[in-house]
CSV table of C-alpha atoms and ligand atoms in Angstrom, one decimal:
chain,number,residue,atom,x,y,z
Q,15,MET,CA,18.3,-83.3,-16.7
Q,16,LYS,CA,15.7,-85.6,-18.6
Q,17,LEU,CA,12.6,-86.8,-16.9
Q,18,TYR,CA,9.9,-88.9,-18.2
Q,19,ASN,CA,6.1,-89.4,-17.5
Q,20,LEU,CA,5.5,-92.6,-15.9
Q,21,LYS,CA,1.9,-92.9,-17.7
Q,22,ASP,CA,3.5,-92.1,-21.0
Q,23,HIS,CA,7.5,-92.6,-21.5
Q,24,ASN,CA,7.2,-90.9,-24.7
Q,25,GLU,CA,6.3,-87.6,-22.7
Q,26,GLN,CA,9.9,-86.4,-21.9
Q,27,VAL,CA,10.6,-83.2,-20.1
Q,28,SER,CA,13.3,-81.0,-18.7
Q,29,PHE,CA,14.0,-80.1,-15.2
Q,30,ALA,CA,12.6,-76.7,-15.7
Q,31,GLN,CA,9.6,-77.7,-17.4
Q,32,ALA,CA,9.0,-80.5,-14.6
Q,33,VAL,CA,9.2,-78.2,-12.1
Q,34,THR,CA,6.9,-75.6,-13.7
Q,35,GLN,CA,4.3,-78.6,-14.8
Q,36,GLY,CA,4.1,-80.5,-11.5
Q,37,LEU,CA,2.3,-83.3,-13.5
Q,38,GLY,CA,2.5,-84.7,-16.7
Q,39,ARG,CA,-0.2,-86.2,-19.5
Q,40,GLN,CA,-3.0,-88.1,-17.5
Q,41,GLN,CA,-1.9,-86.8,-14.5
Q,42,GLY,CA,1.3,-89.0,-14.9
Q,43,LEU,CA,4.2,-88.3,-12.3
Q,44,PHE,CA,7.8,-87.4,-13.8
Q,45,PHE,CA,10.6,-89.6,-12.8
Q,46,PRO,CA,14.5,-89.0,-13.8
Q,47,HIS,CA,15.7,-90.9,-16.9
Q,48,ASP,CA,19.3,-91.0,-15.2
Q,49,LEU,CA,19.8,-92.1,-11.7
Q,50,PRO,CA,23.3,-90.9,-10.8
Q,51,GLU,CA,25.2,-92.8,-8.8
Q,52,PHE,CA,28.3,-91.6,-6.6
Q,53,SER,CA,31.5,-93.9,-5.6
Q,54,LEU,CA,32.0,-94.8,-2.4
Q,55,THR,CA,35.2,-92.9,-2.5
Q,56,ASP,CA,32.6,-90.1,-3.6
Q,57,ILE,CA,30.2,-90.7,-0.6
Q,58,ASP,CA,32.8,-90.7,1.8
Q,59,ALA,CA,34.3,-87.4,0.7
Q,60,MET,CA,31.1,-85.8,0.6
Q,61,LEU,CA,30.0,-87.1,4.1
Q,62,GLU,CA,32.8,-84.8,5.3
Q,63,MET,CA,30.9,-81.6,3.4
Q,64,ASP,CA,28.9,-79.2,5.2
Q,65,PHE,CA,25.1,-79.6,4.5
Q,66,VAL,CA,24.8,-76.6,1.9
Q,67,SER,CA,28.2,-77.8,-0.1
Q,68,ARG,CA,27.0,-81.5,-0.1
Q,69,SER,CA,23.3,-80.7,-1.2
Q,70,SER,CA,24.5,-78.7,-4.2
Q,71,LYS,CA,26.4,-81.4,-5.0
Q,72,ILE,CA,23.6,-84.1,-4.9
Q,73,LEU,CA,21.0,-81.9,-6.7
Q,74,SER,CA,23.5,-81.0,-9.2
Q,75,ALA,CA,24.1,-84.6,-9.9
Q,76,PHE,CA,20.5,-84.6,-11.2
Q,77,ILE,CA,19.8,-81.1,-12.3
Q,78,GLY,CA,23.0,-81.4,-14.4
Q,79,ASP,CA,24.0,-78.2,-16.7
Q,80,GLU,CA,20.4,-77.0,-16.6
Q,81,ILE,CA,21.2,-74.3,-13.5
Q,82,PRO,CA,24.9,-73.4,-13.1
Q,83,PHE,CA,26.5,-75.0,-10.1
Q,84,GLN,CA,27.5,-71.7,-8.4
Q,85,ARG,CA,23.7,-70.5,-8.7
Q,86,LEU,CA,22.3,-73.4,-7.7
Q,87,GLU,CA,24.4,-73.4,-4.9
Q,88,GLU,CA,23.1,-69.8,-3.6
Q,89,ARG,CA,19.6,-71.2,-4.1
Q,90,VAL,CA,20.3,-74.2,-1.9
Q,91,ARG,CA,21.7,-72.0,0.9
Q,92,SER,CA,18.7,-70.0,0.8
Q,93,ALA,CA,16.5,-72.8,0.8
Q,94,PHE,CA,18.5,-75.0,3.6
Q,95,ALA,CA,19.0,-72.1,6.0
Q,96,PHE,CA,18.3,-74.5,9.0
Q,97,PRO,CA,19.9,-77.6,10.6
Q,98,ALA,CA,18.4,-81.1,10.7
Q,99,PRO,CA,20.4,-82.8,13.5
Q,100,VAL,CA,20.3,-86.3,14.5
Q,101,VAL,CA,19.4,-87.0,18.4
Q,102,ARG,CA,20.1,-89.9,20.3
Q,103,VAL,CA,17.1,-91.6,21.9
Q,104,SER,CA,18.6,-94.9,22.8
Q,105,ASP,CA,22.0,-96.9,22.4
Q,106,ASP,CA,21.0,-98.0,18.9
Q,107,VAL,CA,18.6,-95.4,17.9
Q,108,ALA,CA,18.2,-91.9,16.7
Q,109,CYS,CA,15.7,-89.4,15.4
Q,110,LEU,CA,16.8,-87.1,12.9
Q,111,GLU,CA,14.6,-84.1,13.3
Q,112,LEU,CA,13.5,-82.3,10.2
Q,113,PHE,CA,11.5,-79.4,12.3
Q,114,HIS,CA,13.7,-76.8,12.6
Q,115,GLY,CA,12.7,-75.0,9.6
Q,116,PRO,CA,9.9,-71.7,9.8
Q,117,THR,CA,7.0,-74.1,10.1
Q,118,LEU,CA,8.7,-76.4,12.3
Q,119,ALA,CA,8.0,-79.8,10.0
Q,120,PHE,CA,10.1,-81.5,7.2
Q,121,LYS,CA,8.4,-79.9,4.5
Q,122,ASP,CA,10.2,-76.8,5.0
Q,123,PHE,CA,12.9,-78.3,3.0
Q,124,GLY,CA,10.9,-79.5,0.1
Q,125,GLY,CA,8.6,-76.3,0.0
Q,126,ARG,CA,11.6,-73.5,0.3
Q,127,PHE,CA,13.8,-75.5,-2.3
Q,128,MET,CA,11.1,-75.3,-4.7
Q,129,ALA,CA,9.8,-72.0,-4.2
Q,130,GLN,CA,13.7,-71.2,-5.2
Q,131,MET,CA,13.4,-73.3,-8.2
Q,132,LEU,CA,10.4,-71.7,-9.4
Q,133,SER,CA,11.3,-68.5,-8.9
Q,134,HIS,CA,15.0,-69.3,-10.7
Q,135,ILE,CA,13.0,-70.7,-13.8
Q,136,ARG,CA,9.6,-68.1,-14.0
Q,137,GLY,CA,12.1,-65.0,-13.7
Q,138,ASP,CA,9.0,-62.3,-13.6
Q,139,LYS,CA,6.3,-64.5,-15.1
Q,140,PRO,CA,3.2,-64.6,-12.8
Q,141,VAL,CA,2.2,-68.0,-11.5
Q,142,THR,CA,-0.4,-69.5,-9.0
Q,143,ILE,CA,0.4,-72.2,-6.9
Q,144,LEU,CA,-2.4,-74.5,-6.1
Q,145,THR,CA,-2.1,-77.2,-3.3
Q,146,ALA,CA,-4.3,-79.5,-1.3
Q,147,THR,CA,-2.5,-80.3,1.9
Q,148,SER,CA,-3.0,-82.7,4.9
Q,149,GLY,CA,-1.6,-80.3,7.1
Q,150,ASP,CA,2.0,-79.5,7.0
Q,151,THR,CA,2.8,-79.1,3.0
Q,152,GLY,CA,0.4,-76.1,3.4
Q,153,ALA,CA,2.4,-74.5,5.8
Q,154,ALA,CA,5.5,-75.0,4.2
Q,155,VAL,CA,4.1,-73.9,0.6
Q,156,ALA,CA,2.6,-70.8,2.5
Q,157,HIS,CA,5.8,-69.6,4.4
Q,158,ALA,CA,8.4,-70.5,1.6
Q,159,PHE,CA,6.3,-68.4,-1.1
Q,160,TYR,CA,4.9,-65.9,1.3
Q,161,GLY,CA,6.0,-62.4,-0.1
Q,162,MET,CA,7.2,-63.5,-3.1
Q,163,GLN,CA,6.8,-61.1,-6.8
Q,164,ASN,CA,4.0,-62.6,-8.9
Q,165,VAL,CA,3.1,-65.4,-7.1
Q,166,ARG,CA,-0.3,-66.2,-5.8
Q,167,VAL,CA,-0.9,-68.9,-3.5
Q,168,VAL,CA,-4.0,-71.1,-3.1
Q,169,ILE,CA,-4.0,-74.0,-0.6
Q,170,LEU,CA,-6.9,-76.1,-0.3
Q,171,TYR,CA,-7.2,-78.3,3.3
Q,172,PRO,CA,-9.9,-80.5,4.9
Q,173,ARG,CA,-12.0,-78.4,7.2
Q,174,GLY,CA,-11.5,-79.2,10.7
Q,175,LYS,CA,-9.4,-82.4,10.0
Q,176,ILE,CA,-6.0,-80.3,10.5
Q,177,SER,CA,-5.1,-79.3,14.0
Q,178,PRO,CA,-6.2,-75.7,15.2
Q,179,LEU,CA,-2.3,-74.7,15.8
Q,180,GLN,CA,-1.3,-76.0,11.8
Q,181,GLU,CA,-4.1,-74.1,10.5
Q,182,LYS,CA,-3.1,-70.9,12.5
Q,183,LEU,CA,0.1,-71.2,11.1
Q,184,PHE,CA,-0.6,-70.8,7.6
Q,185,CYS,CA,-4.2,-69.4,7.5
Q,186,THR,CA,-3.2,-66.2,9.0
Q,187,LEU,CA,-0.7,-64.8,6.5
Q,188,GLY,CA,-3.0,-62.9,4.2
Q,189,GLY,CA,-0.9,-61.4,1.3
Q,190,ASN,CA,-0.2,-63.6,-1.3
Q,191,ILE,CA,-1.5,-66.4,0.4
Q,192,GLU,CA,-5.3,-67.6,0.0
Q,193,THR,CA,-6.5,-70.6,2.2
Q,194,VAL,CA,-9.8,-72.6,1.8
Q,195,ALA,CA,-11.2,-75.0,4.1
Q,196,VAL,CA,-12.9,-77.8,2.0
Q,197,GLU,CA,-16.2,-79.2,3.2
Q,198,GLY,CA,-14.5,-83.2,2.7
Q,199,ASP,CA,-11.2,-85.0,3.7
Q,200,PHE,CA,-7.7,-84.7,2.0
Q,201,ASP,CA,-8.4,-87.2,-0.8
Q,202,ALA,CA,-11.4,-84.8,-2.0
Q,203,CYS,CA,-9.1,-82.0,-1.7
Q,204,GLN,CA,-6.3,-84.0,-3.8
Q,205,ALA,CA,-9.4,-84.7,-6.1
Q,206,LEU,CA,-10.3,-80.9,-6.5
Q,207,VAL,CA,-6.5,-80.2,-7.3
Q,208,LYS,CA,-6.2,-82.8,-9.9
Q,209,GLN,CA,-9.2,-81.5,-11.7
Q,210,ALA,CA,-8.0,-78.1,-11.8
Q,211,PHE,CA,-4.8,-79.2,-13.8
Q,212,ASP,CA,-7.2,-81.1,-16.2
Q,213,ASP,CA,-8.6,-77.8,-16.9
Q,214,GLU,CA,-6.3,-76.4,-19.6
Q,215,THR,CA,-8.0,-72.8,-19.5
Q,216,LEU,CA,-7.4,-72.7,-16.0
Q,217,LYS,CA,-3.8,-74.0,-16.4
Q,218,GLN,CA,-2.7,-71.2,-19.3
Q,219,THR,CA,-4.8,-68.4,-17.7
Q,220,LEU,CA,-3.5,-68.6,-14.1
Q,221,GLY,CA,0.0,-70.3,-14.8
Q,222,LEU,CA,-1.2,-73.1,-12.7
Q,223,ASN,CA,1.7,-74.6,-10.7
Q,224,SER,CA,1.1,-77.3,-8.2
Q,225,ALA,CA,3.5,-77.5,-5.2
Q,226,ASN,CA,2.5,-80.9,-3.4
Q,227,SER,CA,4.8,-83.7,-2.8
Q,228,ILE,CA,4.4,-84.8,-6.3
Q,229,ASN,CA,6.5,-81.8,-7.8
Q,230,ILE,CA,9.9,-83.4,-8.7
Q,231,SER,CA,12.1,-80.4,-6.8
Q,232,ARG,CA,10.4,-81.2,-3.4
Q,233,LEU,CA,11.8,-84.9,-3.8
Q,234,LEU,CA,15.0,-84.0,-4.8
Q,235,ALA,CA,15.4,-81.5,-1.7
Q,236,GLN,CA,14.6,-84.3,0.4
Q,237,ILE,CA,17.3,-86.3,-0.7
Q,238,CYS,CA,19.5,-84.4,0.9
Q,239,TYR,CA,18.8,-84.8,4.8
Q,240,TYR,CA,19.4,-88.5,4.4
Q,241,PHE,CA,22.9,-87.8,3.7
Q,242,GLU,CA,23.4,-85.3,6.3
Q,243,ALA,CA,21.8,-87.7,8.7
Q,244,VAL,CA,24.5,-90.4,7.8
Q,245,ALA,CA,27.1,-87.5,7.8
Q,246,GLN,CA,26.2,-87.4,11.3
Q,247,LEU,CA,26.3,-91.2,12.4
Q,248,PRO,CA,29.5,-93.1,13.8
Q,249,GLN,CA,31.3,-94.9,11.2
Q,250,GLU,CA,30.2,-98.4,12.6
Q,251,ALA,CA,26.1,-97.3,12.1
Q,252,ARG,CA,26.7,-96.5,8.4
Q,253,ASN,CA,26.3,-99.9,7.0
Q,254,GLN,CA,23.7,-101.3,9.5
Q,255,LEU,CA,21.7,-98.4,9.0
Q,256,VAL,CA,17.9,-99.0,9.3
Q,257,ILE,CA,15.7,-96.0,8.4
Q,258,SER,CA,11.8,-95.9,9.2
Q,259,VAL,CA,9.7,-93.2,7.6
Q,260,PRO,CA,6.3,-91.9,8.9
Q,261,SER,CA,4.8,-92.3,5.4
Q,262,GLY,CA,1.4,-90.6,4.0
Q,263,ASN,CA,1.9,-89.7,0.3
Q,264,PHE,CA,5.2,-91.6,0.6
Q,265,GLY,CA,7.3,-88.6,-0.8
Q,266,ASP,CA,9.8,-88.6,2.1
Q,267,LEU,CA,10.3,-92.6,1.6
Q,268,THR,CA,10.9,-92.3,-2.5
Q,269,ALA,CA,13.5,-89.5,-1.4
Q,270,GLY,CA,15.1,-92.2,1.0
Q,271,LEU,CA,15.4,-94.4,-1.5
Q,272,LEU,CA,16.8,-92.4,-4.2
Q,273,ALA,CA,19.2,-91.4,-1.4
Q,274,LYS,CA,20.5,-95.3,-1.3
Q,275,ALA,CA,20.3,-95.2,-5.3
Q,276,LEU,CA,22.8,-92.6,-5.4
Q,277,GLY,CA,24.9,-94.8,-3.3
Q,278,LEU,CA,24.4,-93.7,0.4
Q,279,PRO,CA,24.9,-96.4,2.8
Q,280,VAL,CA,21.5,-97.6,4.1
Q,281,LYS,CA,20.4,-101.6,4.8
Q,282,ARG,CA,16.9,-101.1,4.7
Q,283,PHE,CA,13.8,-99.0,4.9
Q,284,ILE,CA,10.8,-99.3,6.8
Q,285,ALA,CA,7.7,-97.5,5.4
Q,286,ALA,CA,5.6,-96.7,8.5
Q,287,THR,CA,2.2,-95.8,8.4
Q,288,ASN,CA,-0.9,-95.1,10.7
Q,289,ALA,CA,-4.3,-97.2,10.2
Q,290,ASN,CA,-4.2,-95.6,6.7
Q,291,ASP,CA,-2.5,-98.5,5.7
Q,292,THR,CA,-2.9,-99.3,1.9
Q,293,VAL,CA,0.8,-99.9,1.5
Q,294,PRO,CA,1.7,-102.1,4.7
Q,295,ARG,CA,-1.5,-104.2,3.5
Q,296,TYR,CA,-0.2,-104.1,-0.5
Q,297,LEU,CA,3.5,-105.4,0.6
Q,298,GLN,CA,1.8,-108.1,2.3
Q,299,SER,CA,-0.8,-109.5,0.0
Q,300,GLY,CA,0.4,-107.9,-3.3
Q,301,GLU,CA,-3.3,-106.2,-3.8
Q,302,TRP,CA,-3.6,-102.6,-4.1
Q,303,THR,CA,-6.9,-101.8,-2.2
Q,304,PRO,CA,-7.5,-98.6,-0.7
Q,305,LYS,CA,-10.0,-98.1,2.0
Q,306,ALA,CA,-11.7,-94.8,2.9
Q,307,THR,CA,-9.1,-92.6,4.9
Q,308,VAL,CA,-9.5,-92.5,8.5
Q,309,ALA,CA,-8.8,-89.8,10.6
Q,310,THR,CA,-6.1,-90.7,13.0
Q,311,LEU,CA,-3.5,-88.7,15.6
Q,312,SER,CA,-0.6,-88.6,13.1
Q,313,ASN,CA,-3.1,-86.8,10.4
Q,314,ALA,CA,-0.7,-85.7,8.1
Q,315,MET,CA,0.0,-89.3,7.3
Q,316,ASP,CA,-3.9,-89.6,6.6
Q,317,VAL,CA,-4.0,-90.7,3.0
Q,318,SER,CA,-5.5,-94.0,1.6
Q,319,GLN,CA,-4.2,-93.6,-2.3
Q,320,PRO,CA,-0.6,-92.4,-1.8
Q,321,ASN,CA,0.2,-90.4,-4.9
Q,322,ASN,CA,4.2,-91.1,-4.6
Q,323,TRP,CA,3.6,-94.8,-4.8
Q,324,PRO,CA,4.4,-95.2,-8.7
Q,325,ARG,CA,7.5,-93.6,-8.3
Q,326,VAL,CA,8.9,-96.2,-5.4
Q,327,GLU,CA,7.7,-98.8,-8.1
Q,328,GLU,CA,9.6,-97.4,-10.7
Q,329,LEU,CA,12.7,-96.9,-8.6
Q,330,PHE,CA,12.6,-100.7,-7.5
Q,331,ARG,CA,12.2,-101.7,-11.3
Q,332,ARG,CA,14.7,-99.6,-12.8
Q,333,LYS,CA,17.3,-100.7,-9.9
Q,334,VAL,CA,16.2,-104.2,-9.8
Q,335,TRP,CA,15.4,-104.1,-6.3
Q,336,GLN,CA,12.7,-106.6,-4.6
Q,337,LEU,CA,9.9,-104.8,-3.1
Q,338,LYS,CA,10.0,-107.7,-0.4
Q,339,GLU,CA,13.1,-106.3,0.9
Q,340,LEU,CA,11.2,-103.0,2.0
Q,341,GLY,CA,10.1,-103.1,5.7
Q,342,TYR,CA,6.5,-102.2,6.6
Q,343,ALA,CA,4.5,-101.7,9.7
Q,344,ALA,CA,1.1,-100.0,10.2
Q,345,VAL,CA,0.8,-98.6,13.8
Q,346,ASP,CA,-2.9,-98.1,15.7
Q,347,GLU,CA,-4.1,-95.2,17.6
Q,348,GLU,CA,-3.4,-97.0,20.9
Q,349,THR,CA,-0.1,-98.2,20.2
Q,350,THR,CA,0.8,-94.6,18.7
Q,351,ARG,CA,0.1,-93.4,22.2
Q,352,ALA,CA,2.0,-95.8,23.8
Q,353,ALA,CA,4.8,-95.0,21.6
Q,354,VAL,CA,4.6,-91.4,22.5
Q,355,ARG,CA,4.6,-92.5,26.2
Q,356,GLU,CA,7.5,-94.8,25.7
Q,357,LEU,CA,9.8,-92.2,23.9
Q,358,LYS,CA,9.0,-90.2,27.1
Q,359,THR,CA,10.2,-92.5,29.6
Q,360,LEU,CA,13.4,-92.3,27.4
Q,361,GLY,CA,13.8,-89.2,27.8
Q,362,TYR,CA,12.6,-88.0,24.3
Q,363,ILE,CA,9.6,-85.9,23.5
Q,364,SER,CA,7.8,-87.0,20.2
Q,365,GLU,CA,4.6,-86.3,18.4
Q,366,PRO,CA,2.6,-89.2,16.9
Q,367,HIS,CA,4.1,-89.3,13.4
Q,368,ALA,CA,7.6,-89.5,14.6
Q,369,ALA,CA,6.0,-92.1,16.6
Q,370,VAL,CA,4.7,-94.3,14.5
Q,371,ALA,CA,8.0,-94.4,13.1
Q,372,TRP,CA,9.9,-95.0,15.9
Q,373,ARG,CA,7.2,-97.9,16.9
Q,374,ALA,CA,7.6,-99.5,13.3
Q,375,LEU,CA,11.3,-99.0,14.0
Q,376,ARG,CA,12.0,-100.7,17.5
Q,377,ASP,CA,9.8,-103.6,16.1
Q,378,ALA,CA,11.8,-104.5,13.2
Q,379,LEU,CA,15.8,-103.8,14.8
Q,380,GLN,CA,17.9,-106.6,14.5
Q,381,PRO,CA,21.1,-106.9,16.8
Q,382,GLY,CA,24.0,-104.9,15.6
Q,383,GLU,CA,21.7,-102.8,13.7
Q,384,PHE,CA,21.5,-98.9,14.1
Q,385,GLY,CA,18.0,-97.4,13.8
Q,386,LEU,CA,17.0,-93.9,12.5
Q,387,PHE,CA,13.5,-92.5,12.5
Q,388,LEU,CA,12.6,-89.4,11.1
Q,389,GLY,CA,10.9,-86.6,13.4
Q,390,THR,CA,9.3,-84.8,10.6
Q,391,ALA,CA,7.3,-82.3,12.7
Q,392,HIS,CA,7.6,-80.5,16.1
Q,393,PRO,CA,5.7,-81.9,19.1
Q,394,ALA,CA,4.3,-78.4,19.8
Q,395,LYS,CA,2.9,-78.6,16.3
Q,396,PHE,CA,0.6,-81.6,17.5
Q,397,LYS,CA,0.3,-80.0,20.8
Q,398,GLU,CA,-3.4,-80.7,21.6
Q,399,SER,CA,-2.5,-84.7,21.1
Q,400,VAL,CA,0.8,-84.8,22.8
Q,401,ASP,CA,-0.6,-82.8,25.6
Q,402,ALA,CA,-3.5,-85.3,26.2
Q,403,ILE,CA,-1.5,-88.3,25.3
Q,404,LEU,CA,1.4,-87.4,28.1
Q,405,GLY,CA,-0.8,-85.4,30.7
Q,406,GLU,CA,1.2,-82.5,30.8
Q,407,THR,CA,1.5,-78.9,28.6
Q,408,LEU,CA,4.3,-78.7,26.2
Q,409,PRO,CA,5.4,-75.2,26.1
Q,410,LEU,CA,4.8,-73.6,22.6
Q,411,PRO,CA,8.0,-72.5,20.4
Q,412,PRO,CA,8.0,-68.6,19.5
Q,413,GLU,CA,7.2,-69.2,15.8
Q,414,LEU,CA,3.8,-70.8,16.8
Q,415,ALA,CA,2.8,-68.5,20.1
Q,416,GLU,CA,3.2,-65.7,17.8
Q,417,ARG,CA,0.6,-67.0,15.2
Q,418,ALA,CA,-1.6,-68.5,17.9
Q,419,GLY,CA,-3.2,-65.2,18.6
Q,420,MET,CA,-4.2,-64.2,14.8
Q,421,ALA,CA,-7.2,-64.5,13.4
Q,422,LEU,CA,-8.0,-67.0,10.5
Q,423,LEU,CA,-8.4,-65.9,7.0
Q,424,SER,CA,-9.6,-69.0,5.3
Q,425,VAL,CA,-12.7,-69.1,3.0
Q,426,ASN,CA,-15.0,-72.4,3.3
Q,427,LEU,CA,-15.7,-74.1,0.0
Q,428,PRO,CA,-17.9,-77.2,-0.7
Q,429,ALA,CA,-16.2,-80.0,-2.3
Q,430,ASP,CA,-17.2,-79.1,-5.8
Q,431,PHE,CA,-15.0,-78.3,-8.7
Q,432,ASP,CA,-17.0,-75.4,-9.9
Q,433,ALA,CA,-16.9,-73.7,-6.8
Q,434,LEU,CA,-13.0,-73.9,-7.1
Q,435,ARG,CA,-12.9,-72.9,-10.4
Q,436,ALA,CA,-15.2,-69.4,-9.6
Q,437,LEU,CA,-12.9,-69.1,-6.4
Q,438,LEU,CA,-9.5,-69.4,-8.9
Q,439,LEU,CA,-11.0,-67.0,-11.7
Q,440,LYS,CA,-11.8,-64.4,-9.1
E,8,PLP,C1,3.5,-84.8,5.7
E,8,PLP,C2,3.8,-85.6,6.5
E,8,PLP,C3,4.5,-86.9,6.6
E,8,PLP,C4,4.3,-87.9,5.6
E,8,PLP,O1,4.9,-87.8,4.2
E,8,PLP,P1,5.0,-88.1,2.9
E,8,PLP,O2,5.9,-87.5,2.2
E,8,PLP,O3,3.5,-87.5,2.2
E,8,PLP,O4,4.8,-89.6,3.0
E,8,PLP,C5,5.0,-87.4,8.0
E,8,PLP,N1,4.7,-86.4,9.0
E,8,PLP,C6,4.2,-85.3,8.8
E,8,PLP,C7,4.7,-84.5,10.2
E,8,PLP,C8,3.9,-84.6,7.7
E,8,PLP,O5,3.8,-83.4,7.8
């Protein structure tokens, strides 16, 4: 597989290099040189396959002969060891539930596949995973790498800005997992990580590796569940399919668009955000004017400078698609609360991220279309909010109940690069 740097097309790397480096020169994102495309006959056959076989075929179409098919399939089987069911919410709307993995969020797919790829590529060379999280990436990365030989994981997150349960889920592991609570917002954490990757000494000494949504292996993994969703839908829904993606860094949406580029029959996508609406405003006005990040109920989407956006633009350019075909909506807090309640009256318990996507979908769906929204996290992960909105107490799933009683092992850090550097070199 060949990839190029979006900021410098002359920098070309292999899949192994892209996975290991994360980012290219000038912090440029890597993008696939070839965009594979399946025929309609291929797609029909693939939709009949099981999740692991189909996903291996998709991933192999990108990765090519860099990883032999059998080895890749074994890795995929280890990574995708849980289902992604489509659950009907109303006549013409369903939720793709991506939260049945170990950390109850969709980031398990990308995190676990990336861990498998890194371990395949690195063999026994030591590596330090450094990543910033606004919530769920951290948990997914921590659990994906927990206990792996020769891997040290350092996770930065905005102190007090992620849900207490979310924090418990990944800050209680210990062992090779170090968690750092930063005095600042997610963008500050992300900036610190970027600075660390600009520091050649650090990079070399530690074998630094990023595991957030910019890593290409995570994106490729996420393509697979869009196919899995379509495989579960009735035939007539397939060509009338509108998919609404609750978006923060826009990795999930990028993966969906890549699935469409491969030939998956999706009519259109909707980019749904909370009040951090840089992209909806951009799609409306053509002007890129990020504002300060604001805290919302859907805190994993509290991102005002989404780092995967350049990939979305590149894909539209390469496919000669029009950005105006992309649906969009920003959903405010009051409407998000109302959406969680409305979903409950439909018999579906949801949480703020999925509720944002559902609301955007409901407002945009035309007669004859079938709507799918992504359920990116288990409602119990956002229990405080959901309980307050619905005025009832949700039971905790066992994965969370177990961790809820454990002590946090995080260290505090100011949003200061020298402090981070010292911590990393300690
Ligand atoms: C990360 C996350 C999102 C946003 O996904 P992006 O790929 O960053 O756009 C949405 N919902 C939940 C629950 C998340 O954890």
